[in-house]
mmCIF file of C-alpha atoms in Angstrom:
data_model
loop_
_atom_site.group_PDB
_atom_site.id
_atom_site.type_symbol
_atom_site.label_atom_id
_atom_site.label_comp_id
_atom_site.label_asym_id
_atom_site.label_seq_id
_atom_site.Cartn_x
_atom_site.Cartn_y
_atom_site.Cartn_z
ATOM 1 C CA MET A 171 3.663 7.813 9.548
ATOM 2 C CA ALA A 172 7.697 8.137 8.823
ATOM 3 C CA LEU A 173 9.466 5.292 8.942
ATOM 4 C CA ASN A 174 13.543 5.435 9.994
ATOM 5 C CA SER A 175 14.784 2.206 8.213
ATOM 6 C CA SER A 176 18.400 3.487 7.630
ATOM 7 C CA LEU A 177 19.562 1.631 10.770
ATOM 8 C CA ASN A 178 17.564 -1.659 10.046
ATOM 9 C CA LYS A 179 18.285 -4.543 7.810
ATOM 10 C CA VAL A 180 16.507 -7.539 7.297
ATOM 11 C CA SER A 181 17.364 -10.594 9.500
ATOM 12 C CA LEU A 182 15.044 -13.616 9.510
ATOM 13 C CA THR A 183 15.914 -16.353 11.931
ATOM 14 C CA ALA A 184 13.328 -18.678 9.961
ATOM 15 C CA LEU A 185 11.738 -18.450 6.842
ATOM 16 C CA PRO A 186 7.833 -18.626 6.569
ATOM 17 C CA PRO A 187 5.523 -21.263 5.142
ATOM 18 C CA LEU A 188 5.575 -21.472 1.412
ATOM 19 C CA SER A 189 2.549 -21.559 -0.861
ATOM 20 C CA LEU A 190 2.394 -21.525 -4.714
ATOM 21 C CA TYR A 191 -0.246 -19.825 -6.856
ATOM 22 C CA ILE A 192 -1.012 -20.546 -10.435
ATOM 23 C CA HIS A 193 -2.972 -17.906 -12.504
ATOM 24 C CA PHE A 194 -5.435 -19.086 -15.420
ATOM 25 C CA PRO A 195 -5.886 -15.949 -17.209
ATOM 26 C CA TRP A 196 -9.024 -16.967 -19.364
ATOM 27 C CA CYS A 197 -12.901 -16.674 -18.686
ATOM 28 C CA GLU A 198 -15.737 -17.273 -20.896
ATOM 29 C CA LYS A 199 -16.999 -13.873 -20.524
ATOM 30 C CA LYS A 200 -15.402 -10.697 -18.770
ATOM 31 C CA CYS A 201 -17.576 -9.391 -15.892
ATOM 32 C CA PRO A 202 -18.129 -5.293 -15.716
ATOM 33 C CA TYR A 203 -17.194 -5.310 -12.323
ATOM 34 C CA CYS A 204 -14.045 -7.541 -12.586
ATOM 35 C CA ASP A 205 -10.433 -5.718 -12.095
ATOM 36 C CA PHE A 206 -8.642 -9.223 -11.858
ATOM 37 C CA ASN A 207 -5.889 -10.143 -15.012
ATOM 38 C CA SER A 208 -8.623 -12.270 -17.267
ATOM 39 C CA HIS A 209 -9.336 -12.300 -20.796
ATOM 40 C CA GLN A 210 -12.306 -13.442 -22.575
ATOM 41 C CA ILE A 211 -11.500 -16.819 -24.508
ATOM 42 C CA LYS A 212 -12.074 -16.394 -28.236
ATOM 43 C CA GLU A 213 -13.605 -19.228 -30.165
ATOM 44 C CA GLY A 214 -11.399 -20.796 -32.611
ATOM 45 C CA VAL A 215 -8.336 -19.466 -31.269
ATOM 46 C CA GLY A 216 -5.609 -22.583 -30.385
ATOM 47 C CA THR A 217 -8.126 -25.177 -29.532
ATOM 48 C CA SER A 218 -11.912 -25.627 -29.470
ATOM 49 C CA SER A 219 -11.918 -24.105 -25.903
ATOM 50 C CA GLY A 220 -10.630 -21.129 -27.547
ATOM 51 C CA PHE A 221 -6.978 -21.153 -25.529
ATOM 52 C CA ASP A 222 -4.332 -23.619 -26.345
ATOM 53 C CA GLU A 223 -4.313 -25.809 -22.881
ATOM 54 C CA GLU A 224 -1.115 -27.619 -23.664
ATOM 55 C CA ARG A 225 0.798 -24.550 -24.357
ATOM 56 C CA TYR A 226 0.217 -22.904 -21.415
ATOM 57 C CA ILE A 227 0.340 -25.717 -19.189
ATOM 58 C CA LYS A 228 3.994 -26.190 -20.707
ATOM 59 C CA ALA A 229 4.695 -22.407 -19.838
ATOM 60 C CA LEU A 230 3.404 -22.883 -16.233
ATOM 61 C CA ILE A 231 5.859 -25.946 -15.607
ATOM 62 C CA ALA A 232 8.614 -24.100 -17.491
ATOM 63 C CA ASP A 233 8.008 -20.965 -15.147
ATOM 64 C CA LEU A 234 7.680 -23.022 -11.946
ATOM 65 C CA GLU A 235 11.326 -24.383 -12.916
ATOM 66 C CA THR A 236 12.629 -21.036 -12.921
ATOM 67 C CA GLU A 237 11.632 -20.751 -9.468
ATOM 68 C CA LEU A 238 13.085 -23.850 -7.825
ATOM 69 C CA PRO A 239 16.535 -22.534 -7.241
ATOM 70 C CA ARG A 240 14.995 -19.840 -4.972
ATOM 71 C CA ILE A 241 12.934 -22.021 -2.952
ATOM 72 C CA TRP A 242 15.114 -25.509 -2.764
ATOM 73 C CA GLY A 243 14.785 -27.550 0.319
ATOM 74 C CA ARG A 244 11.288 -25.622 0.995
ATOM 75 C CA GLN A 245 7.796 -27.600 1.570
ATOM 76 C CA VAL A 246 5.156 -26.209 -0.295
ATOM 77 C CA HIS A 247 2.070 -26.310 2.219
ATOM 78 C CA SER A 248 -0.746 -25.121 -0.179
ATOM 79 C CA ILE A 249 -1.925 -24.657 -4.002
ATOM 80 C CA PHE A 250 -4.247 -22.184 -5.416
ATOM 81 C CA ILE A 251 -5.277 -21.942 -8.984
ATOM 82 C CA GLY A 252 -7.117 -18.769 -9.179
ATOM 83 C CA GLY A 253 -8.305 -17.020 -12.389
ATOM 84 C CA GLY A 254 -10.180 -16.170 -14.760
ATOM 85 C CA THR A 255 -11.987 -19.263 -14.734
ATOM 86 C CA PRO A 256 -9.467 -22.342 -13.882
ATOM 87 C CA SER A 257 -12.515 -24.710 -14.377
ATOM 88 C CA LEU A 258 -12.400 -24.283 -17.945
ATOM 89 C CA LEU A 259 -9.224 -26.494 -18.067
ATOM 90 C CA SER A 260 -9.914 -30.033 -18.838
ATOM 91 C CA ALA A 261 -9.383 -32.905 -16.203
ATOM 92 C CA ARG A 262 -6.531 -34.257 -17.923
ATOM 93 C CA GLY A 263 -5.196 -30.901 -18.285
ATOM 94 C CA MET A 264 -5.547 -30.348 -14.512
ATOM 95 C CA ASP A 265 -3.966 -33.876 -14.085
ATOM 96 C CA SER A 266 -0.961 -33.040 -16.116
ATOM 97 C CA LEU A 267 -0.503 -29.856 -14.392
ATOM 98 C CA LEU A 268 -0.630 -31.148 -10.943
ATOM 99 C CA SER A 269 1.571 -34.237 -11.572
ATOM 100 C CA ALA A 270 4.207 -32.380 -12.890
ATOM 101 C CA ILE A 271 4.003 -30.121 -10.126
ATOM 102 C CA ARG A 272 4.283 -32.830 -7.359
ATOM 103 C CA ALA A 273 7.479 -34.160 -9.716
ATOM 104 C CA ARG A 274 9.388 -30.817 -8.839
ATOM 105 C CA ILE A 275 8.499 -29.613 -5.810
ATOM 106 C CA ASN A 276 8.199 -30.880 -2.058
ATOM 107 C CA LEU A 277 4.151 -30.941 -1.751
ATOM 108 C CA GLU A 278 3.037 -31.849 1.886
ATOM 109 C CA PRO A 279 1.111 -34.692 1.452
ATOM 110 C CA ASP A 280 -2.199 -33.391 2.687
ATOM 111 C CA ALA A 281 -1.632 -29.851 1.083
ATOM 112 C CA GLU A 282 -4.915 -27.799 0.513
ATOM 113 C CA ILE A 283 -5.150 -27.692 -3.127
ATOM 114 C CA THR A 284 -7.744 -25.111 -4.172
ATOM 115 C CA MET A 285 -9.240 -24.283 -7.665
ATOM 116 C CA GLU A 286 -11.739 -21.400 -8.520
ATOM 117 C CA ALA A 287 -15.011 -22.310 -10.733
ATOM 118 C CA ASN A 288 -17.273 -20.604 -12.117
ATOM 119 C CA PRO A 289 -21.143 -22.343 -11.851
ATOM 120 C CA GLY A 290 -21.539 -21.785 -15.605
ATOM 121 C CA SER A 291 -18.808 -23.794 -16.411
ATOM 122 C CA VAL A 292 -19.367 -27.146 -13.685
ATOM 123 C CA GLU A 293 -19.826 -30.482 -15.047
ATOM 124 C CA ALA A 294 -20.118 -33.520 -12.656
ATOM 125 C CA GLU A 295 -17.822 -35.635 -14.989
ATOM 126 C CA LYS A 296 -15.445 -32.852 -15.194
ATOM 127 C CA PHE A 297 -15.543 -32.561 -11.381
ATOM 128 C CA ALA A 298 -15.055 -35.843 -10.684
ATOM 129 C CA GLY A 299 -11.875 -35.714 -12.561
ATOM 130 C CA PHE A 300 -10.518 -32.505 -10.793
ATOM 131 C CA ALA A 301 -10.873 -34.144 -7.693
ATOM 132 C CA LYS A 302 -9.017 -37.565 -9.122
ATOM 133 C CA ALA A 303 -6.118 -34.871 -10.241
ATOM 134 C CA GLY A 304 -5.674 -33.672 -6.558
ATOM 135 C CA ILE A 305 -7.963 -30.685 -6.128
ATOM 136 C CA ASN A 306 -9.248 -30.954 -2.809
ATOM 137 C CA ARG A 307 -11.195 -27.620 -2.291
ATOM 138 C CA VAL A 308 -13.320 -25.753 -4.687
ATOM 139 C CA SER A 309 -14.189 -22.119 -4.465
ATOM 140 C CA LEU A 310 -17.307 -21.056 -6.798
ATOM 141 C CA GLY A 311 -18.032 -17.535 -7.878
ATOM 142 C CA ILE A 312 -21.899 -17.610 -7.074
ATOM 143 C CA GLN A 313 -22.126 -14.016 -6.418
ATOM 144 C CA SER A 314 -25.909 -14.097 -6.048
ATOM 145 C CA PHE A 315 -28.733 -16.839 -6.218
ATOM 146 C CA GLN A 316 -30.945 -14.384 -7.733
ATOM 147 C CA ASP A 317 -31.445 -13.984 -11.741
ATOM 148 C CA ALA A 318 -31.989 -10.259 -11.807
ATOM 149 C CA GLN A 319 -28.998 -9.416 -9.613
ATOM 150 C CA LEU A 320 -26.774 -12.173 -11.908
ATOM 151 C CA LYS A 321 -27.751 -10.618 -14.972
ATOM 152 C CA ALA A 322 -26.815 -7.043 -13.595
ATOM 153 C CA LEU A 323 -23.301 -8.201 -12.550
ATOM 154 C CA GLY A 324 -23.200 -9.801 -16.463
ATOM 155 C CA ARG A 325 -22.731 -13.664 -14.923
ATOM 156 C CA ILE A 326 -23.159 -16.263 -17.539
ATOM 157 C CA HIS A 327 -24.832 -18.480 -14.922
ATOM 158 C CA ASN A 328 -28.402 -18.548 -13.538
ATOM 159 C CA GLY A 329 -29.699 -18.987 -9.966
ATOM 160 C CA GLU A 330 -30.666 -22.746 -10.584
ATOM 161 C CA GLU A 331 -27.435 -23.193 -11.925
ATOM 162 C CA ALA A 332 -25.717 -21.753 -9.166
ATOM 163 C CA LYS A 333 -27.388 -24.119 -6.893
ATOM 164 C CA ARG A 334 -26.917 -27.202 -9.185
ATOM 165 C CA ALA A 335 -23.113 -26.454 -9.058
ATOM 166 C CA ILE A 336 -22.847 -26.134 -5.280
ATOM 167 C CA ALA A 337 -24.688 -29.763 -5.018
ATOM 168 C CA ILE A 338 -22.036 -31.244 -7.569
ATOM 169 C CA ALA A 339 -18.969 -29.475 -5.963
ATOM 170 C CA LEU A 340 -20.150 -31.128 -2.341
ATOM 171 C CA ASP A 341 -20.356 -34.465 -3.964
ATOM 172 C CA HIS A 342 -16.760 -34.421 -4.957
ATOM 173 C CA PHE A 343 -14.493 -32.015 -2.636
ATOM 174 C CA LYS A 344 -13.353 -32.036 0.749
ATOM 175 C CA SER A 345 -13.932 -28.423 1.027
ATOM 176 C CA VAL A 346 -16.354 -25.752 -0.800
ATOM 177 C CA ASN A 347 -16.239 -22.291 -0.643
ATOM 178 C CA LEU A 348 -19.326 -20.243 -1.935
ATOM 179 C CA ASP A 349 -18.252 -16.584 -3.034
ATOM 180 C CA LEU A 350 -21.257 -14.078 -2.604
ATOM 181 C CA MET A 351 -21.335 -10.370 -2.993
ATOM 182 C CA TYR A 352 -23.659 -7.675 -1.521
ATOM 183 C CA GLY A 353 -24.456 -4.362 -2.238
ATOM 184 C CA LEU A 354 -25.351 -5.052 -5.934
ATOM 185 C CA PRO A 355 -27.240 -3.341 -8.470
ATOM 186 C CA MET A 356 -31.160 -3.353 -7.670
ATOM 187 C CA GLN A 357 -30.255 -5.076 -4.351
ATOM 188 C CA THR A 358 -32.742 -4.625 -1.284
ATOM 189 C CA ILE A 359 -31.908 -5.608 1.867
ATOM 190 C CA ASP A 360 -34.655 -8.540 1.635
ATOM 191 C CA ASP A 361 -32.532 -9.853 -1.351
ATOM 192 C CA ALA A 362 -29.428 -9.775 0.460
ATOM 193 C CA LYS A 363 -30.935 -11.817 3.330
ATOM 194 C CA LYS A 364 -32.357 -14.488 0.514
ATOM 195 C CA ASP A 365 -28.903 -14.966 -0.960
ATOM 196 C CA ILE A 366 -27.379 -15.615 2.460
ATOM 197 C CA GLU A 367 -30.106 -17.931 3.600
ATOM 198 C CA THR A 368 -30.079 -19.955 0.443
ATOM 199 C CA ALA A 369 -26.070 -20.220 0.929
ATOM 200 C CA LEU A 370 -26.765 -21.487 4.387
ATOM 201 C CA SER A 371 -28.836 -23.988 3.365
ATOM 202 C CA PHE A 372 -25.941 -25.852 1.451
ATOM 203 C CA ASN A 373 -24.006 -25.660 4.890
ATOM 204 C CA THR A 374 -20.482 -25.316 2.900
ATOM 205 C CA PRO A 375 -17.849 -25.204 5.323
ATOM 206 C CA HIS A 376 -16.870 -21.703 3.923
ATOM 207 C CA LEU A 377 -18.288 -18.572 2.644
ATOM 208 C CA SER A 378 -16.643 -15.317 1.502
ATOM 209 C CA LEU A 379 -18.982 -12.267 1.059
ATOM 210 C CA TYR A 380 -17.990 -9.320 -0.727
ATOM 211 C CA ASN A 381 -19.025 -5.555 -0.983
ATOM 212 C CA LEU A 382 -19.417 -4.611 -4.410
ATOM 213 C CA THR A 383 -16.744 -2.040 -5.052
ATOM 214 C CA LEU A 384 -16.584 -0.212 -8.274
ATOM 215 C CA GLU A 385 -12.661 -0.871 -9.260
ATOM 216 C CA PRO A 386 -10.673 1.507 -11.559
ATOM 217 C CA ASN A 387 -10.596 0.315 -15.172
ATOM 218 C CA THR A 388 -13.717 -1.683 -15.220
ATOM 219 C CA TYR A 389 -16.700 -1.248 -17.057
ATOM 220 C CA PHE A 390 -19.054 -0.469 -13.916
ATOM 221 C CA ALA A 391 -16.265 2.412 -12.776
ATOM 222 C CA ASN A 392 -16.802 4.041 -16.688
ATOM 223 C CA PHE A 393 -20.609 3.612 -16.194
ATOM 224 C CA PRO A 394 -21.617 3.019 -12.613
ATOM 225 C CA PRO A 395 -24.884 1.267 -11.829
ATOM 226 C CA LYS A 396 -27.116 2.452 -8.931
ATOM 227 C CA LEU A 397 -25.903 0.875 -5.923
ATOM 228 C CA PRO A 398 -27.673 0.791 -2.255
ATOM 229 C CA ASN A 399 -26.424 3.605 -0.526
ATOM 230 C CA GLU A 400 -24.218 3.214 2.740
ATOM 231 C CA ASP A 401 -26.793 2.884 5.568
ATOM 232 C CA GLU A 402 -28.379 0.139 3.412
ATOM 233 C CA ILE A 403 -24.815 -1.393 2.997
ATOM 234 C CA ASP A 404 -24.425 -1.251 6.888
ATOM 235 C CA THR A 405 -27.667 -3.223 7.334
ATOM 236 C CA ILE A 406 -26.996 -5.669 4.827
ATOM 237 C CA PHE A 407 -23.570 -6.326 6.417
ATOM 238 C CA GLU A 408 -24.960 -6.251 9.798
ATOM 239 C CA GLN A 409 -27.616 -8.538 9.045
ATOM 240 C CA ASN A 410 -25.257 -11.033 7.080
ATOM 241 C CA LEU A 411 -23.095 -11.366 10.119
ATOM 242 C CA ASP A 412 -25.774 -12.342 12.233
ATOM 243 C CA LEU A 413 -27.120 -14.964 10.085
ATOM 244 C CA LEU A 414 -23.665 -16.462 9.728
ATOM 245 C CA THR A 415 -22.828 -15.999 13.510
ATOM 246 C CA LYS A 416 -26.041 -17.950 14.249
ATOM 247 C CA ALA A 417 -25.439 -20.596 11.451
ATOM 248 C CA GLY A 418 -22.305 -21.646 13.049
ATOM 249 C CA TYR A 419 -19.586 -19.688 10.747
ATOM 250 C CA LYS A 420 -16.721 -17.523 12.442
ATOM 251 C CA ARG A 421 -15.818 -14.481 10.878
ATOM 252 C CA TYR A 422 -11.867 -14.729 10.497
ATOM 253 C CA GLU A 423 -11.018 -12.404 8.320
ATOM 254 C CA VAL A 424 -12.682 -9.359 6.964
ATOM 255 C CA SER A 425 -14.287 -11.012 3.916
ATOM 256 C CA ALA A 426 -14.263 -14.873 5.081
ATOM 257 C CA TYR A 427 -16.560 -17.131 7.364
ATOM 258 C CA ALA A 428 -15.868 -20.686 7.971
ATOM 259 C CA LYS A 429 -16.796 -23.538 10.251
ATOM 260 C CA ALA A 430 -14.424 -24.273 12.966
ATOM 261 C CA GLY A 431 -11.115 -25.563 11.415
ATOM 262 C CA MET A 432 -12.226 -24.999 7.812
ATOM 263 C CA GLU A 433 -10.529 -21.992 7.012
ATOM 264 C CA CYS A 434 -8.704 -21.267 4.026
ATOM 265 C CA LYS A 435 -5.070 -22.224 4.594
ATOM 266 C CA HIS A 436 -3.688 -20.696 1.516
ATOM 267 C CA ASN A 437 -5.266 -17.203 2.051
ATOM 268 C CA LEU A 438 -4.371 -17.249 6.039
ATOM 269 C CA ASN A 439 -0.830 -17.767 4.337
ATOM 270 C CA TYR A 440 -0.879 -14.294 2.792
ATOM 271 C CA TRP A 441 -2.765 -12.751 5.684
ATOM 272 C CA ARG A 442 0.174 -13.748 8.279
ATOM 273 C CA PHE A 443 2.420 -12.754 5.533
ATOM 274 C CA GLY A 444 3.894 -16.141 4.379
ATOM 275 C CA ASP A 445 5.900 -16.827 1.004
ATOM 276 C CA TYR A 446 4.207 -17.817 -2.224
ATOM 277 C CA ILE A 447 5.266 -18.738 -5.335
ATOM 278 C CA GLY A 448 3.506 -17.009 -8.218
ATOM 279 C CA ILE A 449 3.169 -18.457 -11.840
ATOM 280 C CA GLY A 450 0.958 -17.861 -14.762
ATOM 281 C CA ALA A 451 0.176 -14.581 -16.645
ATOM 282 C CA GLY A 452 0.110 -11.513 -14.433
ATOM 283 C CA ALA A 453 1.305 -13.795 -11.234
ATOM 284 C CA HIS A 454 3.069 -12.139 -8.129
ATOM 285 C CA GLY A 455 5.197 -13.951 -6.028
ATOM 286 C CA LYS A 456 6.727 -13.107 -2.603
ATOM 287 C CA ILE A 457 9.621 -15.093 -1.417
ATOM 288 C CA SER A 458 12.095 -14.568 1.679
ATOM 289 C CA PHE A 459 15.661 -14.807 2.334
ATOM 290 C CA PRO A 460 17.464 -14.867 5.815
ATOM 291 C CA ASP A 461 18.780 -11.282 4.867
ATOM 292 C CA LYS A 462 15.849 -9.748 2.435
ATOM 293 C CA ILE A 463 12.502 -10.317 1.046
ATOM 294 C CA THR A 464 11.624 -10.376 -2.563
ATOM 295 C CA ARG A 465 8.681 -9.517 -5.220
ATOM 296 C CA GLN A 466 8.091 -10.453 -8.787
ATOM 297 C CA VAL A 467 5.747 -10.132 -11.116
ATOM 298 C CA ARG A 468 5.029 -11.819 -14.702
ATOM 299 C CA GLU A 469 3.880 -10.557 -18.050
ATOM 300 C CA ARG A 470 0.109 -10.080 -17.716
ATOM 301 C CA HIS A 471 -1.311 -10.944 -21.278
ATOM 302 C CA PRO A 472 -1.361 -14.663 -21.515
ATOM 303 C CA GLU A 473 0.100 -14.600 -25.025
ATOM 304 C CA THR A 474 2.861 -12.361 -23.993
ATOM 305 C CA TYR A 475 3.684 -14.534 -20.907
ATOM 306 C CA MET A 476 3.802 -17.745 -23.377
ATOM 307 C CA GLN A 477 5.847 -16.053 -25.804
ATOM 308 C CA SER A 478 8.086 -14.948 -22.977
ATOM 309 C CA MET A 479 8.394 -18.400 -21.399
ATOM 310 C CA GLU A 480 9.207 -19.818 -24.919
ATOM 311 C CA THR A 481 11.783 -17.339 -26.421
ATOM 312 C CA GLN A 482 13.482 -16.251 -23.140
ATOM 313 C CA GLY A 483 12.954 -18.836 -20.564
ATOM 314 C CA ASN A 484 11.460 -16.233 -18.027
ATOM 315 C CA ALA A 485 8.152 -13.927 -18.378
ATOM 316 C CA LEU A 486 9.212 -11.368 -15.394
ATOM 317 C CA VAL A 487 8.540 -7.824 -15.936
ATOM 318 C CA GLU A 488 9.607 -7.106 -12.404
ATOM 319 C CA SER A 489 11.898 -8.622 -9.776
ATOM 320 C CA LYS A 490 13.248 -7.024 -6.682
ATOM 321 C CA ASP A 491 14.003 -6.661 -3.187
ATOM 322 C CA VAL A 492 11.283 -5.284 -0.790
ATOM 323 C CA ALA A 493 12.874 -1.909 0.717
ATOM 324 C CA THR A 494 12.754 -2.223 4.689
ATOM 325 C CA SER A 495 10.722 1.076 4.993
ATOM 326 C CA ASP A 496 7.977 -0.679 2.919
ATOM 327 C CA LEU A 497 7.973 -3.850 4.763
ATOM 328 C CA PRO A 498 6.098 -2.735 7.923
ATOM 329 C CA PHE A 499 3.127 -1.236 5.811
ATOM 330 C CA GLU A 500 2.739 -4.704 4.022
ATOM 331 C CA PHE A 501 2.782 -6.670 6.748
ATOM 332 C CA MET A 502 0.229 -4.624 8.473
ATOM 333 C CA LEU A 503 -1.854 -4.501 5.153
ATOM 334 C CA ASN A 504 -2.356 -8.231 5.747
ATOM 335 C CA THR A 505 -2.522 -9.259 9.044
ATOM 336 C CA LEU A 506 -4.729 -6.517 10.055
ATOM 337 C CA ARG A 507 -7.401 -8.195 8.122
ATOM 338 C CA LEU A 508 -7.466 -11.162 10.426
ATOM 339 C CA THR A 509 -10.160 -10.451 13.216
ATOM 340 C CA ASP A 510 -7.970 -12.424 15.727
ATOM 341 C CA GLY A 511 -5.099 -10.587 14.637
ATOM 342 C CA VAL A 512 -1.531 -12.137 15.085
ATOM 343 C CA ALA A 513 1.037 -12.301 18.215
ATOM 344 C CA THR A 514 3.017 -8.904 18.072
ATOM 345 C CA ASN A 515 6.045 -11.230 17.880
ATOM 346 C CA THR A 516 5.041 -12.424 14.071
ATOM 347 C CA PHE A 517 5.925 -8.876 12.959
ATOM 348 C CA THR A 518 9.601 -9.278 13.545
ATOM 349 C CA GLU A 519 9.478 -13.015 12.584
ATOM 350 C CA ARG A 520 8.003 -12.240 9.166
ATOM 351 C CA THR A 521 9.308 -9.181 8.435
ATOM 352 C CA GLY A 522 12.889 -9.597 10.048
ATOM 353 C CA LEU A 523 12.685 -5.922 11.691
ATOM 354 C CA PRO A 524 12.311 -4.664 15.174
ATOM 355 C CA LEU A 525 9.010 -3.980 16.714
ATOM 356 C CA ASN A 526 10.077 0.102 17.038
ATOM 357 C CA MET A 527 9.778 0.405 13.741
ATOM 358 C CA ILE A 528 5.996 0.637 14.192
ATOM 359 C CA SER A 529 5.780 1.705 17.601
ATOM 360 C CA LYS A 530 4.500 5.221 16.852
ATOM 361 C CA GLY A 531 1.864 3.706 14.595
ATOM 362 C CA LEU A 532 0.815 1.450 17.177
ATOM 363 C CA HIS A 533 0.277 4.263 19.670
ATOM 364 C CA GLU A 534 -1.729 6.253 17.170
ATOM 365 C CA ALA A 535 -4.083 3.100 15.945
ATOM 366 C CA THR A 536 -4.460 2.258 19.417
ATOM 367 C CA HIS A 537 -5.138 5.803 20.641
ATOM 368 C CA LYS A 538 -7.759 6.214 18.109
ATOM 369 C CA GLY A 539 -9.607 2.998 19.174
ATOM 370 C CA LEU A 540 -8.499 1.270 15.915
ATOM 371 C CA LEU A 541 -5.758 -1.159 17.396
ATOM 372 C CA ASP A 542 -6.547 -3.582 20.032
ATOM 373 C CA PRO A 543 -4.605 -2.195 23.134
ATOM 374 C CA ASN A 544 -3.371 -5.773 24.214
ATOM 375 C CA PRO A 545 0.519 -5.560 23.907
ATOM 376 C CA SER A 546 0.779 -9.084 23.104
ATOM 377 C CA LEU A 547 -1.488 -8.772 19.966
ATOM 378 C CA LEU A 548 -1.679 -6.866 16.763
ATOM 379 C CA LYS A 549 -5.584 -6.889 16.034
ATOM 380 C CA GLY A 550 -7.921 -4.300 14.899
ATOM 381 C CA THR A 551 -10.885 -3.531 17.045
ATOM 382 C CA THR A 552 -14.573 -3.990 15.920
ATOM 383 C CA GLN A 553 -13.929 -0.303 14.724
ATOM 384 C CA GLY A 554 -10.650 -1.129 13.160
ATOM 385 C CA LEU A 555 -12.202 -3.508 11.194
ATOM 386 C CA ARG A 556 -15.053 -1.228 9.992
ATOM 387 C CA TYR A 557 -12.507 1.408 9.041
ATOM 388 C CA LEU A 558 -9.792 -0.743 7.756
ATOM 389 C CA ASN A 559 -8.477 1.360 5.439
ATOM 390 C CA ASN A 560 -7.951 4.300 7.938
ATOM 391 C CA LEU A 561 -6.075 1.721 10.423
ATOM 392 C CA GLN A 562 -3.715 0.507 7.470
ATOM 393 C CA GLU A 563 -2.995 3.918 6.430
ATOM 394 C CA ILE A 564 -1.672 4.762 9.627
ATOM 395 C CA PHE A 565 1.161 2.196 8.789
ATOM 396 C CA LEU A 566 1.918 3.780 5.472
ATOM 397 C CA GLY A 567 5.317 4.796 5.333
#
């Protein structure tokens, strides 16, 4: 769908909520399906942990300081520490990092502060330290509870370690999310059901379910395992949705399920086209101004990132204003993931552009049965969520 933006300029009457994303780039072992910016630690490099924690934290804080003039006076509502495996940080390092952040930004008093963790790196004493430092939400990369599937995925933990990690997390954090995957090598429909039932037995407030996909530039892309067929995948998804709904979870985003009031605030801000500072190796950021929306990208490799911060004072590889012709697709790419959608006026509030820029796409998507016909909502239908890529592509300029 062509978009004529020559007469349209960004004009925001209010800035959206602001979050902070921190990328931790190291992990103990690179998984064969992972396309995230993660680097396997090398023992003996920097410190006994295989990475120089103090040096990296120093670079992160310097990186944050470069962003302060761009977000001056704005409050940060959530922090998300992703990776990689951020739980490889020491509790002392986490406390140092969060203390330095609080000293530099206006952080909402009850801000959601999430850390991703690998079940294989969970220790009770360490989690107690993370909680004391200010982490109040943890996202555990469980993927499966069955050893055969975990081995096929290249995970370093087993099913019993996954269960132990969940129990420890529930003892220390206000909110716990379990990341699970389905459509795994050798996985049967019954296997998938057992994974969900095991997850539900812990009654965590949030679950994320991802269908394993073979991403480019991964080991699995080059050496694809045998996966369930499309009919089996559909059956597993419907089975999962039924079990979760009956257990009191609402599917509020394509891959996210939560008990009432326990949705991930940080991710909701992404999907509602909010702003976020991105610091750390390979981090992306999006910051709005009254007359423009900007995006930045940092150096991907941790060593190059740290050297750039130390020698140049920044690690940017890209910093640009988003073209008005790109904003409609970026907005719809995110918001259409939400099962309840967003109010139609959110488009203008968050892009600073008139709604008529997407009127042709709205008509086409509605006509195809992919978009809810309610004019006050931008919301995918059940069919639209099922064929989300098709729906989003309608708004691609």
